[in-house]
Amino acid sequence: MSSTLLEVTRASHEEAERLERLIVKDLQNEPANNKDRLFQSHRVRNMIENIIATTEKLVEVYEDRDNARKDEIAALGGQTATGTNVFSAFYDRLKEIREYHRRHPAARVVDANEDYEAMLKEEPVIEFTGEEAFGKYLDMHELYNQFNNLKFEKPIEYSTYLDIFSQPHNLPRKVKFTRQYREYMENLLEYLFYFFQRTEPLQDLDRILSKVTTEFEEQWENGTVQGWEKNAQENGHVPADHTVIDLDFYSTVEELKEVGPEKLKEALAALGLKSGGTIQQRAERLFLTKHTPLEKLDKKHFVKGSCASEPNGGAVNSKEVVNSKEIALMETKMNKLCDLLDETIVRTKENIVKKQALTYDEMEAEREEEETQADTESDDEEQQIYNPLKLPMGWDGKPIPYWLYKLHGLGQELKCEICGNYSYWGRRAFERHFKEWRHQHGMRCLGIPNTKNFNEITSIEEAQELWKRIQARQGVNKWRPDLEEEYEDKEGNIYNKKTYTDLQRQGLI
């Protein structure tokens, strides 16, 4: 009915609070399976984004850059250009309300809770490929093909790729300074980032990667980035030691000439530099790269149309030689994402190895079985669990085996008076409770430190008796005249015996 700025502000606050309550209500429901967990997480994520958008609008309203909010508040108070008239403002507002209801006699109050409650049953659309099995596995076949196109000695199998893709520090350095490798790393990082967002939407991945970037900057300055240590990079540019010759061991051109013409030619070719000329010219040309980045060298030193040649004869344009710091940062972020997705990567490897041992008919039968299991999984969860012995529930939501119940002595009840006669079932839970908050709080109430001396003691009387014996043994209750006997000087100041004696000896009293 009303579109005033104050009404919009009130409605925005109400919407944010309602969404917050809805999030709490949704999170109180335990998902039955992984699919329901993903739906719940994405629902909560969408509601959080709505709260953020609503809050941003409220911030703009409260900033009141155009003074619209200030003018509206003044108008409600009856302040006009001619003066203040509260009654006129009131009756104008009342007239507006009556006129609205006269034009809309059939208007009804809309219960917003109905729409919001429907959000709890919403199943968000989450894009997964068939290979990903709703976030259970990774689908890296395109990245695998791109990796094999990086011109290694021979292609590798997909299962092998899953073992090594998270270890870029083991790749040859000459491959990392190509445009193809950079595109591969960008695509790999983008896929892992997108997969993690789909499977863990409530995680703040931007904050995690921001922390990784900060730590990376420190490690880069110290030269401790894995695979890019100080002796393997220089100032973030293409280093000289990614060739077959480590220039750090040579201080003059004459020393470099001793390597031989063939070695010099191979090193120059790897950098895209001209490899012709005498051995003196080759050594001088290569020695320039020790203290000068490639992009700052004169173009006359490069082979026409390229800046680096690979041993296999392929040419790479000078624009394709990328900054090593950017590549190292992408590798570091990728390693962090692999750590976060470690369980998924392991599952993917196991699934691929398993599929390689199955025939087509066996794979089809397994797929049908998984679909059937997924359809009946939620129904099984809703059925009442038969538990006549009242056994504790396990990780799968079902009663634990009876033999495990007997093994851990979960039928044995142990009480602790210090914890307020709280019951602990099983020896393991009883031993662990001495370090838990309830027992620690009870000991603090008794004024007794919760040390190892009081383990296995559950009686308040026994704990107090033991504390008295410990205090007596440590001499806490003994009379100590040096510290407790009091003396008074002429001015009425009070000192203990030791301090008084020291001051008297120094002639200060």
Short mmCIF file of C-alpha atoms in Angstrom, two decimals, residues 38-39 42 123-137 139 191 194-199:
data_model
loop_
_atom_site.label_atom_id
_atom_site.label_comp_id
_atom_site.label_asym_id
_atom_site.label_seq_id
_atom_site.Cartn_x
_atom_site.Cartn_y
_atom_site.Cartn_z
CA LEU A 38 23.66 -29.80 -0.85
CA PHE A 39 20.12 -28.50 -1.29
CA HIS A 42 22.52 -23.78 -1.35
CA GLU A 123 15.39 -27.70 -4.35
CA PRO A 124 17.93 -25.32 -5.95
CA VAL A 125 19.25 -26.16 -9.41
CA ILE A 126 22.88 -27.25 -9.07
CA GLU A 127 24.79 -27.95 -12.27
CA PHE A 128 26.69 -31.22 -12.12
CA THR A 129 27.87 -33.42 -14.97
CA GLY A 130 27.00 -37.10 -15.03
CA GLU A 131 30.62 -37.94 -14.21
CA GLU A 132 30.53 -35.75 -11.10
CA ALA A 133 27.60 -37.75 -9.67
CA PHE A 134 26.09 -34.77 -7.84
CA GLY A 135 29.41 -33.63 -6.36
CA LYS A 136 30.68 -37.06 -5.41
CA TYR A 137 33.51 -37.17 -7.98
CA ASP A 139 35.21 -34.61 -13.81
CA TYR A 191 37.24 -25.70 -12.37
CA TYR A 194 33.68 -23.71 -9.28
CA PHE A 195 33.42 -27.31 -8.04
CA PHE A 196 34.16 -26.26 -4.46
CA GLN A 197 31.52 -23.51 -4.66
CA ARG A 198 28.94 -26.05 -5.82
CA THR A 199 29.75 -28.65 -3.17
#
